[in-house]
PDB file of C-alpha atoms in Angstrom:
ATOM      1  CA  MET A   1      31.313-153.076 115.894  1.00 93.00           C
ATOM      2  CA  ILE A   2      30.929-154.228 112.290  1.00 97.00           C
ATOM      3  CA  ASP A   3      34.117-154.999 110.365  1.00 98.00           C
ATOM      4  CA  VAL A   4      34.316-153.347 106.941  1.00 98.00           C
ATOM      5  CA  LEU A   5      36.874-153.888 104.204  1.00 98.00           C
ATOM      6  CA  GLN A   6      37.676-150.567 102.522  1.00 97.00           C
ATOM      7  CA  LEU A   7      39.232-151.011  99.090  1.00 96.00           C
ATOM      8  CA  VAL A   8      39.551-147.366  98.036  1.00 95.00           C
ATOM      9  CA  PRO A   9      40.214-144.005  99.683  1.00 94.00           C
ATOM     10  CA  LEU A  10      37.128-141.899 100.338  1.00 92.00           C
ATOM     11  CA  ARG A  11      36.542-138.178 100.740  1.00 91.00           C
ATOM     12  CA  PRO A  12      37.766-137.067 104.203  1.00 94.00           C
ATOM     13  CA  GLU A  13      34.282-136.275 105.547  1.00 94.00           C
ATOM     14  CA  VAL A  14      32.965-139.663 104.407  1.00 91.00           C
ATOM     15  CA  GLN A  15      36.043-141.415 105.795  1.00 95.00           C
ATOM     16  CA  ARG A  16      35.533-139.811 109.219  1.00 96.00           C
ATOM     17  CA  GLU A  17      31.874-140.835 109.324  1.00 95.00           C
ATOM     18  CA  LEU A  18      32.642-144.392 108.295  1.00 95.00           C
ATOM     19  CA  ALA A  19      35.463-144.694 110.831  1.00 96.00           C
ATOM     20  CA  ALA A  20      33.172-143.438 113.603  1.00 97.00           C
ATOM     21  CA  ARG A  21      30.587-146.134 112.906  1.00 97.00           C
ATOM     22  CA  TYR A  22      32.584-149.182 111.746  1.00 97.00           C
ATOM     23  CA  ARG A  23      35.887-150.971 112.240  1.00 98.00           C
ATOM     24  CA  LEU A  24      37.694-150.323 108.969  1.00 97.00           C
ATOM     25  CA  HIS A  25      40.294-152.569 107.410  1.00 98.00           C
ATOM     26  CA  GLY A  26      42.400-151.676 104.379  1.00 96.00           C
ATOM     27  CA  LYS A  27      43.098-153.852 101.380  1.00 95.00           C
ATOM     28  CA  ALA A  28      46.559-154.652 102.756  1.00 96.00           C
ATOM     29  CA  ASP A  29      44.898-156.346 105.752  1.00 96.00           C
ATOM     30  CA  PHE A  30      42.644-158.539 103.632  1.00 97.00           C
ATOM     31  CA  ASP A  31      44.333-161.849 104.467  1.00 97.00           C
ATOM     32  CA  LYS A  32      43.983-161.134 108.199  1.00 97.00           C
ATOM     33  CA  VAL A  33      40.344-160.003 108.110  1.00 98.00           C
ATOM     34  CA  ALA A  34      38.729-161.910 105.236  1.00 98.00           C
ATOM     35  CA  ASP A  35      36.934-164.219 107.669  1.00 97.00           C
ATOM     36  CA  ILE A  36      35.379-161.439 109.743  1.00 98.00           C
ATOM     37  CA  VAL A  37      34.399-158.611 107.368  1.00 98.00           C
ATOM     38  CA  ARG A  38      30.670-158.187 106.809  1.00 98.00           C
ATOM     39  CA  ALA A  39      30.809-155.299 104.338  1.00 98.00           C
ATOM     40  CA  CYS A  40      33.047-154.074 101.560  1.00 98.00           C
ATOM     41  CA  VAL A  41      33.270-150.390 100.597  1.00 97.00           C
ATOM     42  CA  THR A  42      34.721-149.616  97.207  1.00 95.00           C
ATOM     43  CA  ASN A  43      34.013-147.596  94.084  1.00 92.00           C
ATOM     44  CA  GLY A  44      32.728-148.602  90.685  1.00 89.00           C
ATOM     45  CA  HIS A  45      36.223-149.218  89.318  1.00 91.00           C
ATOM     46  CA  SER A  46      37.830-151.227  92.094  1.00 90.00           C
ATOM     47  CA  GLY A  47      35.341-153.809  93.260  1.00 92.00           C
ATOM     48  CA  PRO A  48      36.359-157.049  94.869  1.00 96.00           C
ATOM     49  CA  PRO A  49      36.939-159.771  92.257  1.00 96.00           C
ATOM     50  CA  PRO A  50      35.050-163.076  92.633  1.00 97.00           C
ATOM     51  CA  GLU A  51      38.084-164.736  94.259  1.00 97.00           C
ATOM     52  CA  MET A  52      38.064-162.086  96.966  1.00 97.00           C
ATOM     53  CA  ILE A  53      34.309-162.374  97.477  1.00 98.00           C
ATOM     54  CA  ASP A  54      34.690-166.131  97.905  1.00 98.00           C
ATOM     55  CA  ARG A  55      37.191-165.573 100.715  1.00 98.00           C
ATOM     56  CA  MET A  56      34.747-163.437 102.736  1.00 98.00           C
ATOM     57  CA  PRO A  57      32.205-165.914 104.115  1.00 98.00           C
ATOM     58  CA  LYS A  58      30.422-163.302 106.268  1.00 98.00           C
ATOM     59  CA  LEU A  59      30.149-160.679 103.535  1.00 98.00           C
ATOM     60  CA  GLU A  60      26.651-159.146 103.572  1.00 98.00           C
ATOM     61  CA  ILE A  61      26.982-156.162 101.228  1.00 98.00           C
ATOM     62  CA  ILE A  62      29.267-154.499  98.688  1.00 97.00           C
ATOM     63  CA  ALA A  63      28.767-150.735  98.756  1.00 96.00           C
ATOM     64  CA  SER A  64      30.083-148.625  95.916  1.00 94.00           C
ATOM     65  CA  ALA A  65      30.726-145.037  96.954  1.00 90.00           C
ATOM     66  CA  SER A  66      30.281-143.908  93.356  1.00 87.00           C
ATOM     67  CA  VAL A  67      27.667-143.846  90.626  1.00 86.00           C
ATOM     68  CA  GLY A  68      28.986-146.698  88.546  1.00 84.00           C
ATOM     69  CA  TYR A  69      29.692-150.297  89.320  1.00 87.00           C
ATOM     70  CA  ASP A  70      31.380-151.541  86.135  1.00 91.00           C
ATOM     71  CA  GLY A  71      34.346-152.863  88.123  1.00 92.00           C
ATOM     72  CA  ILE A  72      32.198-154.864  90.533  1.00 96.00           C
ATOM     73  CA  PRO A  73      31.089-158.396  89.618  1.00 96.00           C
ATOM     74  CA  VAL A  74      27.449-157.597  90.377  1.00 95.00           C
ATOM     75  CA  GLU A  75      25.901-160.778  89.014  1.00 96.00           C
ATOM     76  CA  TYR A  76      28.459-162.923  90.794  1.00 97.00           C
ATOM     77  CA  ALA A  77      27.787-161.145  94.084  1.00 97.00           C
ATOM     78  CA  ARG A  78      24.026-161.492  93.611  1.00 96.00           C
ATOM     79  CA  SER A  79      24.439-165.207  92.881  1.00 97.00           C
ATOM     80  CA  LYS A  80      25.995-165.441  96.340  1.00 97.00           C
ATOM     81  CA  GLY A  81      23.109-163.482  97.900  1.00 97.00           C
ATOM     82  CA  ILE A  82      25.246-160.370  98.392  1.00 98.00           C
ATOM     83  CA  PRO A  83      23.572-157.095  97.417  1.00 97.00           C
ATOM     84  CA  VAL A  84      25.598-154.438  95.596  1.00 96.00           C
ATOM     85  CA  THR A  85      24.729-150.801  96.139  1.00 95.00           C
ATOM     86  CA  ASN A  86      25.845-147.610  94.459  1.00 91.00           C
ATOM     87  CA  THR A  87      25.021-143.912  94.649  1.00 88.00           C
ATOM     88  CA  PRO A  88      22.924-143.184  91.551  1.00 85.00           C
ATOM     89  CA  GLU A  89      22.113-139.638  90.525  1.00 84.00           C
ATOM     90  CA  VAL A  90      24.529-137.957  92.967  1.00 81.00           C
ATOM     91  CA  LEU A  91      26.446-136.406  90.084  1.00 79.00           C
ATOM     92  CA  ASN A  92      23.501-135.209  87.982  1.00 83.00           C
ATOM     93  CA  ASP A  93      23.840-131.553  89.010  1.00 86.00           C
ATOM     94  CA  ASP A  94      27.609-131.619  88.467  1.00 85.00           C
ATOM     95  CA  VAL A  95      27.217-133.148  85.019  1.00 85.00           C
ATOM     96  CA  ALA A  96      24.629-130.502  84.117  1.00 85.00           C
ATOM     97  CA  ASP A  97      26.956-127.724  85.326  1.00 87.00           C
ATOM     98  CA  LEU A  98      29.810-129.095  83.235  1.00 89.00           C
ATOM     99  CA  ALA A  99      27.578-129.482  80.179  1.00 85.00           C
ATOM    100  CA  ILE A 100      26.620-125.807  80.374  1.00 84.00           C
ATOM    101  CA  ALA A 101      30.248-124.803  80.955  1.00 86.00           C
ATOM    102  CA  LEU A 102      31.354-126.827  77.916  1.00 87.00           C
ATOM    103  CA  MET A 103      28.650-125.253  75.754  1.00 83.00           C
ATOM    104  CA  ILE A 104      29.807-121.787  76.751  1.00 83.00           C
ATOM    105  CA  MET A 105      33.477-122.710  76.284  1.00 86.00           C
ATOM    106  CA  THR A 106      32.708-124.067  72.820  1.00 84.00           C
ATOM    107  CA  ALA A 107      30.596-121.105  71.739  1.00 81.00           C
ATOM    108  CA  ARG A 108      33.175-118.603  72.973  1.00 81.00           C
ATOM    109  CA  ARG A 109      36.153-120.741  71.794  1.00 86.00           C
ATOM    110  CA  LEU A 110      37.812-120.353  75.175  1.00 86.00           C
ATOM    111  CA  VAL A 111      40.251-123.248  74.829  1.00 90.00           C
ATOM    112  CA  ALA A 112      41.493-122.087  71.433  1.00 89.00           C
ATOM    113  CA  SER A 113      41.802-118.458  72.535  1.00 87.00           C
ATOM    114  CA  ASP A 114      43.605-119.495  75.729  1.00 89.00           C
ATOM    115  CA  SER A 115      46.071-121.473  73.624  1.00 90.00           C
ATOM    116  CA  TYR A 116      46.467-118.480  71.300  1.00 88.00           C
ATOM    117  CA  VAL A 117      47.556-116.303  74.218  1.00 88.00           C
ATOM    118  CA  ARG A 118      49.684-118.911  76.023  1.00 91.00           C
ATOM    119  CA  THR A 119      51.695-119.815  72.913  1.00 90.00           C
ATOM    120  CA  GLY A 120      52.647-116.179  72.383  1.00 88.00           C
ATOM    121  CA  LYS A 121      50.583-115.553  69.265  1.00 87.00           C
ATOM    122  CA  TRP A 122      48.841-112.511  70.745  1.00 82.00           C
ATOM    123  CA  PRO A 123      51.678-110.009  70.207  1.00 82.00           C
ATOM    124  CA  SER A 124      52.594-111.200  66.695  1.00 84.00           C
ATOM    125  CA  GLY A 125      49.199-112.358  65.376  1.00 81.00           C
ATOM    126  CA  GLY A 126      47.089-109.625  66.848  1.00 80.00           C
ATOM    127  CA  GLU A 127      43.827-109.950  68.667  1.00 82.00           C
ATOM    128  CA  TYR A 128      42.071-113.276  68.604  1.00 79.00           C
ATOM    129  CA  PRO A 129      38.949-113.239  66.401  1.00 77.00           C
ATOM    130  CA  LEU A 130      35.715-112.656  68.257  1.00 75.00           C
ATOM    131  CA  ALA A 131      33.589-115.696  68.921  1.00 70.00           C
ATOM    132  CA  GLN A 132      29.840-115.971  68.774  1.00 67.00           C
ATOM    133  CA  LYS A 133      27.770-115.307  71.842  1.00 67.00           C
ATOM    134  CA  ALA A 134      26.981-118.183  74.126  1.00 63.00           C
ATOM    135  CA  ARG A 135      23.271-117.351  74.209  1.00 66.00           C
ATOM    136  CA  TRP A 136      22.548-119.864  71.445  1.00 61.00           C
ATOM    137  CA  ALA A 137      23.940-122.676  73.590  1.00 58.00           C
ATOM    138  CA  LEU A 138      21.884-121.697  76.610  1.00 60.00           C
ATOM    139  CA  TRP A 139      18.777-121.225  74.455  1.00 63.00           C
ATOM    140  CA  ALA A 140      19.237-124.662  72.865  1.00 64.00           C
ATOM    141  CA  TRP A 141      19.746-126.246  76.250  1.00 60.00           C
ATOM    142  CA  GLY A 142      16.645-124.568  77.654  1.00 64.00           C
ATOM    143  CA  ALA A 143      14.536-125.494  74.646  1.00 61.00           C
ATOM    144  CA  SER A 144      15.555-129.138  74.788  1.00 59.00           C
ATOM    145  CA  ALA A 145      15.166-129.319  78.566  1.00 59.00           C
ATOM    146  CA  ARG A 146      11.559-128.118  78.328  1.00 60.00           C
ATOM    147  CA  LYS A 147      10.772-131.129  76.134  1.00 60.00           C
ATOM    148  CA  LEU A 148      11.763-133.583  78.843  1.00 56.00           C
ATOM    149  CA  PRO A 149       8.841-135.256  80.640  1.00 58.00           C
ATOM    150  CA  SER A 150      10.158-134.205  84.055  1.00 58.00           C
ATOM    151  CA  ALA A 151      10.875-130.601  83.036  1.00 50.00           C
ATOM    152  CA  PRO A 152       8.906-127.933  84.895  1.00 51.00           C
ATOM    153  CA  LYS A 153       6.093-126.460  82.808  1.00 51.00           C
ATOM    154  CA  ARG A 154       5.999-122.709  82.319  1.00 46.00           C
TER     155      ARG A 154
END
């Protein structure tokens, strides 16, 4: 079974799958297992620093279980012949959902109106002023999305 150094917690379903396929070692066990680990699982914020990479002579891959890899010394790893992977584009749909939600929240002034109610201004200040409809935000998003090269043609 392949020994893997796991530097960060993972989602439970991913953790179960990884544990079923590999022998996992936590960061606290690093000194004991540095000589035997062949892979390192981390995220883009908590990669192994160069000193740690140097102490893993059998390291074959650094796998980031996130989109980014800013916290991983990619060039250093590559100079040692160690590939670094990540999970690009897995959050695209979530980012798009949040962008639409933020457009609607902004158009309807949901944060400000929520604050108005929660701070007790409703009884003394009266009804919160109506906001504009969110249709403009969705129209603008749709219009700009159609201009993208990969957008479906209608």
